[in-house]
Amino acid sequence: KDAELSTFANWGLVTLRSDLQKHNAGTAFKSGSLLAVPLSNLLNGDTWSNDDDVIQLFTPTNTKSLSGITFTKDYVILKVLQDVCASLVFWMYDVSNGTWSQGTTIDNDDEKVKRDGDDGQQQQSDSSSCSTVSVPVGEDILVESHCRNNEVDNLLWIWRDGYLIPETLEMTSVHDLLHSTKNNTVVVQSRPAMFEARNLCVEQKFAQSL
């Protein structure tokens, strides 16, 4: 098959498995791209008549690929591999005006994870919004909505593991993950460390093929 289809709100998300050239010789979408198309267009067979209707959520390069997609109430979260290093890219969909944007503008206190020692006062967070969370070299990450019904809220389960860290399950919210100036997650469970990694580091280096 040439594409995979999933849905989010009133949009169809199309992951291409081969290059797509429009019939009217318009823009070609590369294999591996993730496109958001209004469901009404898909159902009516009028998918590509208006370029403004197609939102490119991800475009691959020679060194970058899409590894996974996670949905929450307001976000499509992409796991992207760049030179085999993972990062999370956040797209927010505003259902009130039907627009997509990278990053977050939602600030809902009900969707902030309470931590041990919180005294009820609001924690300080970085006022600037970002759209990407980088994962350290030598680590991997998996995110899932904390609820089977991902339309409930924007809370996340996070699984981490790597060369220097044991498998760890954490909980956080999209807001905390994007706005915090430090690792703002709650550790739910973790395997015991097998060795002392405090003074160790993982580096990624590149070599030119002959």
mmCIF file of C-alpha atoms in Angstrom:
data_model
loop_
_atom_site.group_PDB
_atom_site.id
_atom_site.type_symbol
_atom_site.label_atom_id
_atom_site.label_comp_id
_atom_site.label_asym_id
_atom_site.label_seq_id
_atom_site.Cartn_x
_atom_site.Cartn_y
_atom_site.Cartn_z
ATOM 1 C CA LYS A 1 0.000 0.000 0.000
ATOM 2 C CA ASP A 2 1.158 3.534 -0.762
ATOM 3 C CA ALA A 3 -0.181 5.308 2.333
ATOM 4 C CA GLU A 4 -1.449 4.812 5.874
ATOM 5 C CA LEU A 5 -4.476 6.709 7.180
ATOM 6 C CA SER A 6 -5.388 7.705 10.722
ATOM 7 C CA THR A 7 -7.768 10.362 12.031
ATOM 8 C CA PHE A 8 -7.493 13.265 14.456
ATOM 9 C CA ALA A 9 -10.458 15.545 15.191
ATOM 10 C CA ASN A 10 -11.994 16.236 11.750
ATOM 11 C CA TRP A 11 -8.736 15.611 9.872
ATOM 12 C CA GLY A 12 -7.247 12.631 8.144
ATOM 13 C CA LEU A 13 -3.522 12.055 8.732
ATOM 14 C CA VAL A 14 -1.864 10.453 5.716
ATOM 15 C CA THR A 15 1.588 8.870 5.980
ATOM 16 C CA LEU A 16 3.003 8.387 2.500
ATOM 17 C CA ARG A 17 4.924 5.232 1.589
ATOM 18 C CA SER A 18 5.805 6.480 -1.885
ATOM 19 C CA ASP A 19 6.172 9.886 -3.530
ATOM 20 C CA LEU A 20 2.878 11.557 -4.380
ATOM 21 C CA GLN A 21 2.560 13.816 -7.434
ATOM 22 C CA LYS A 22 -0.635 15.798 -7.826
ATOM 23 C CA HIS A 23 -2.626 15.212 -10.999
ATOM 24 C CA ASN A 24 -2.438 18.908 -11.886
ATOM 25 C CA ALA A 25 1.394 18.782 -11.715
ATOM 26 C CA GLY A 26 1.437 20.697 -8.452
ATOM 27 C CA THR A 27 3.511 20.040 -5.372
ATOM 28 C CA ALA A 28 4.991 16.560 -4.981
ATOM 29 C CA PHE A 29 4.960 15.123 -1.473
ATOM 30 C CA LYS A 30 7.907 12.911 -0.600
ATOM 31 C CA SER A 31 7.651 9.356 0.609
ATOM 32 C CA GLY A 32 7.691 9.345 4.408
ATOM 33 C CA SER A 33 5.796 12.637 4.685
ATOM 34 C CA LEU A 34 2.914 13.084 7.122
ATOM 35 C CA LEU A 35 0.042 15.156 5.722
ATOM 36 C CA ALA A 36 -3.063 16.462 7.472
ATOM 37 C CA VAL A 37 -6.065 16.646 5.123
ATOM 38 C CA PRO A 38 -9.648 17.617 6.061
ATOM 39 C CA LEU A 39 -11.803 14.498 6.303
ATOM 40 C CA SER A 40 -14.442 16.173 4.149
ATOM 41 C CA ASN A 41 -11.897 16.382 1.322
ATOM 42 C CA LEU A 42 -10.956 12.721 1.690
ATOM 43 C CA LEU A 43 -14.577 11.563 1.752
ATOM 44 C CA ASN A 44 -15.445 13.668 -1.293
ATOM 45 C CA GLY A 45 -12.371 12.579 -3.226
ATOM 46 C CA ASP A 46 -11.275 16.216 -3.503
ATOM 47 C CA THR A 47 -8.013 15.771 -1.635
ATOM 48 C CA TRP A 48 -5.508 18.000 -3.411
ATOM 49 C CA SER A 49 -7.539 20.671 -5.192
ATOM 50 C CA ASN A 50 -6.437 23.375 -2.752
ATOM 51 C CA ASP A 51 -2.879 23.443 -1.410
ATOM 52 C CA ASP A 52 -4.070 25.432 1.612
ATOM 53 C CA ASP A 53 -6.144 22.429 2.711
ATOM 54 C CA VAL A 54 -3.077 20.183 3.060
ATOM 55 C CA ILE A 55 -0.863 20.686 6.121
ATOM 56 C CA GLN A 56 2.580 19.088 6.000
ATOM 57 C CA LEU A 57 3.198 17.960 9.565
ATOM 58 C CA PHE A 58 6.430 16.189 8.660
ATOM 59 C CA THR A 59 8.760 16.043 5.664
ATOM 60 C CA PRO A 60 11.669 13.566 5.702
ATOM 61 C CA THR A 61 15.248 14.257 4.654
ATOM 62 C CA ASN A 62 18.252 12.037 3.970
ATOM 63 C CA THR A 63 18.981 11.972 7.720
ATOM 64 C CA LYS A 64 15.523 12.455 9.250
ATOM 65 C CA SER A 65 12.569 10.068 9.424
ATOM 66 C CA LEU A 66 9.254 9.696 11.221
ATOM 67 C CA SER A 67 9.321 6.908 13.813
ATOM 68 C CA GLY A 68 5.950 7.214 15.568
ATOM 69 C CA ILE A 69 2.790 9.258 16.164
ATOM 70 C CA THR A 70 0.906 9.832 19.425
ATOM 71 C CA PHE A 71 -2.419 11.615 19.901
ATOM 72 C CA THR A 72 -3.762 13.511 22.918
ATOM 73 C CA LYS A 73 -6.796 15.781 23.244
ATOM 74 C CA ASP A 74 -5.197 18.767 21.506
ATOM 75 C CA TYR A 75 -1.869 17.495 20.151
ATOM 76 C CA VAL A 76 -0.315 15.293 17.526
ATOM 77 C CA ILE A 77 3.107 14.269 18.848
ATOM 78 C CA LEU A 78 5.687 13.038 16.361
ATOM 79 C CA LYS A 79 8.691 10.942 17.300
ATOM 80 C CA VAL A 80 11.387 11.959 14.819
ATOM 81 C CA LEU A 81 14.771 10.335 14.287
ATOM 82 C CA GLN A 82 17.572 12.650 13.136
ATOM 83 C CA ASP A 83 20.805 10.714 12.566
ATOM 84 C CA VAL A 84 19.231 7.995 14.754
ATOM 85 C CA CYS A 85 18.753 10.465 17.645
ATOM 86 C CA ALA A 86 15.174 10.867 18.831
ATOM 87 C CA SER A 87 13.177 14.031 19.401
ATOM 88 C CA LEU A 88 9.497 14.805 19.965
ATOM 89 C CA VAL A 89 7.757 17.366 17.763
ATOM 90 C CA PHE A 90 4.438 18.788 18.976
ATOM 91 C CA TRP A 91 1.636 20.014 16.710
ATOM 92 C CA MET A 92 -1.375 21.620 18.392
ATOM 93 C CA TYR A 93 -4.771 21.700 16.704
ATOM 94 C CA ASP A 94 -7.118 24.481 17.801
ATOM 95 C CA VAL A 95 -10.592 23.084 17.183
ATOM 96 C CA SER A 96 -12.201 26.497 17.782
ATOM 97 C CA ASN A 97 -10.705 28.013 14.636
ATOM 98 C CA GLY A 98 -9.475 24.935 12.773
ATOM 99 C CA THR A 99 -5.786 25.887 12.752
ATOM 100 C CA TRP A 100 -2.577 23.928 13.302
ATOM 101 C CA SER A 101 0.474 25.341 15.072
ATOM 102 C CA GLN A 102 3.728 23.961 16.403
ATOM 103 C CA GLY A 103 4.200 24.231 20.154
ATOM 104 C CA THR A 104 1.660 24.894 22.873
ATOM 105 C CA THR A 105 -0.457 27.777 24.058
ATOM 106 C CA ILE A 106 -2.775 25.812 26.362
ATOM 107 C CA ASP A 107 -2.323 26.494 30.077
ATOM 108 C CA ASN A 108 -4.741 24.298 31.992
ATOM 109 C CA ASP A 109 -3.940 23.809 35.681
ATOM 110 C CA ASP A 110 -6.139 20.697 35.731
ATOM 111 C CA GLU A 111 -3.692 19.022 33.328
ATOM 112 C CA LYS A 112 -0.507 19.670 35.301
ATOM 113 C CA VAL A 113 0.805 16.617 37.138
ATOM 114 C CA LYS A 114 1.063 17.164 40.898
ATOM 115 C CA ARG A 115 4.440 16.232 42.377
ATOM 116 C CA ASP A 116 5.492 15.205 45.855
ATOM 117 C CA GLY A 117 6.296 18.310 47.828
ATOM 118 C CA ASP A 118 4.040 20.653 45.861
ATOM 119 C CA ASP A 119 2.597 23.196 48.281
ATOM 120 C CA GLY A 120 -0.319 24.180 46.072
ATOM 121 C CA GLN A 121 1.473 27.192 44.651
ATOM 122 C CA GLN A 122 1.947 27.379 40.928
ATOM 123 C CA GLN A 123 5.431 26.353 39.844
ATOM 124 C CA GLN A 124 7.489 28.723 37.759
ATOM 125 C CA SER A 125 7.860 27.699 34.145
ATOM 126 C CA ASP A 126 9.531 29.029 31.058
ATOM 127 C CA SER A 127 7.154 31.566 29.509
ATOM 128 C CA SER A 128 8.479 30.897 26.027
ATOM 129 C CA SER A 129 6.826 28.122 24.062
ATOM 130 C CA CYS A 130 8.770 25.486 22.144
ATOM 131 C CA SER A 131 7.654 22.782 19.772
ATOM 132 C CA THR A 132 10.423 20.168 20.050
ATOM 133 C CA VAL A 133 11.833 18.137 22.929
ATOM 134 C CA SER A 134 15.258 16.639 22.223
ATOM 135 C CA VAL A 135 16.265 13.288 23.683
ATOM 136 C CA PRO A 136 19.878 12.925 24.892
ATOM 137 C CA VAL A 137 22.270 10.890 22.750
ATOM 138 C CA GLY A 138 22.199 7.249 23.775
ATOM 139 C CA GLU A 139 18.611 7.359 25.051
ATOM 140 C CA ASP A 140 15.292 6.363 23.545
ATOM 141 C CA ILE A 141 11.791 7.545 24.408
ATOM 142 C CA LEU A 142 8.232 6.348 23.865
ATOM 143 C CA VAL A 143 5.179 8.475 24.627
ATOM 144 C CA GLU A 144 1.530 7.460 24.854
ATOM 145 C CA SER A 145 -1.649 9.148 26.014
ATOM 146 C CA HIS A 146 -2.208 8.214 29.665
ATOM 147 C CA CYS A 147 -5.829 7.307 28.881
ATOM 148 C CA ARG A 148 -7.140 4.753 26.425
ATOM 149 C CA ASN A 149 -9.456 7.484 25.172
ATOM 150 C CA ASN A 150 -6.873 10.014 24.009
ATOM 151 C CA GLU A 151 -9.531 12.722 23.616
ATOM 152 C CA VAL A 152 -9.821 13.129 27.404
ATOM 153 C CA ASP A 153 -6.771 15.301 28.170
ATOM 154 C CA ASN A 154 -3.126 16.049 27.346
ATOM 155 C CA LEU A 155 -1.451 13.847 29.972
ATOM 156 C CA LEU A 156 1.280 11.454 28.847
ATOM 157 C CA TRP A 157 3.008 8.258 29.837
ATOM 158 C CA ILE A 158 6.719 8.371 29.001
ATOM 159 C CA TRP A 159 9.005 5.342 28.780
ATOM 160 C CA ARG A 160 12.740 6.045 28.742
ATOM 161 C CA ASP A 161 15.757 3.792 28.473
ATOM 162 C CA GLY A 162 19.320 4.060 27.260
ATOM 163 C CA TYR A 163 22.925 3.065 27.697
ATOM 164 C CA LEU A 164 23.276 4.943 30.981
ATOM 165 C CA ILE A 165 19.750 4.956 32.388
ATOM 166 C CA PRO A 166 17.520 2.025 33.395
ATOM 167 C CA GLU A 167 14.050 1.561 31.949
ATOM 168 C CA THR A 168 11.864 4.230 33.536
ATOM 169 C CA LEU A 169 8.145 4.990 33.398
ATOM 170 C CA GLU A 170 7.159 8.618 33.952
ATOM 171 C CA MET A 171 4.008 10.740 33.820
ATOM 172 C CA THR A 172 3.752 14.341 32.676
ATOM 173 C CA SER A 173 1.578 16.705 30.651
ATOM 174 C CA VAL A 174 2.314 18.304 27.316
ATOM 175 C CA HIS A 175 2.321 21.695 29.033
ATOM 176 C CA ASP A 176 4.897 20.619 31.626
ATOM 177 C CA LEU A 177 7.057 18.895 29.038
ATOM 178 C CA LEU A 178 7.233 21.929 26.744
ATOM 179 C CA HIS A 179 7.270 24.795 29.235
ATOM 180 C CA SER A 180 9.474 23.538 32.046
ATOM 181 C CA THR A 181 13.078 24.727 32.312
ATOM 182 C CA LYS A 182 14.040 21.331 33.795
ATOM 183 C CA ASN A 183 12.898 17.715 33.584
ATOM 184 C CA ASN A 184 9.357 18.215 34.836
ATOM 185 C CA THR A 185 8.048 14.654 35.026
ATOM 186 C CA VAL A 186 6.927 12.298 37.785
ATOM 187 C CA VAL A 187 8.795 8.988 37.957
ATOM 188 C CA VAL A 188 6.217 6.231 38.426
ATOM 189 C CA GLN A 189 8.515 3.210 38.317
ATOM 190 C CA SER A 190 12.077 2.400 37.344
ATOM 191 C CA ARG A 191 14.280 -0.658 37.111
ATOM 192 C CA PRO A 192 17.300 -0.560 39.433
ATOM 193 C CA ALA A 193 20.507 0.797 37.947
ATOM 194 C CA MET A 194 23.028 -1.915 37.088
ATOM 195 C CA PHE A 195 26.097 0.335 37.507
ATOM 196 C CA GLU A 196 27.124 3.820 38.589
ATOM 197 C CA ALA A 197 26.697 6.110 35.558
ATOM 198 C CA ARG A 198 27.213 9.483 37.225
ATOM 199 C CA ASN A 199 30.571 10.237 35.593
ATOM 200 C CA LEU A 200 29.877 8.540 32.269
ATOM 201 C CA CYS A 201 28.597 10.055 29.041
ATOM 202 C CA VAL A 202 27.478 8.906 25.603
ATOM 203 C CA GLU A 203 28.788 10.654 22.501
ATOM 204 C CA GLN A 204 27.761 10.379 18.883
ATOM 205 C CA LYS A 205 30.412 10.783 16.219
ATOM 206 C CA PHE A 206 30.312 10.653 12.431
ATOM 207 C CA ALA A 207 32.754 9.147 9.972
ATOM 208 C CA GLN A 208 32.969 9.689 6.235
ATOM 209 C CA SER A 209 32.662 6.546 4.160
ATOM 210 C CA LEU A 210 35.424 5.932 1.634
#
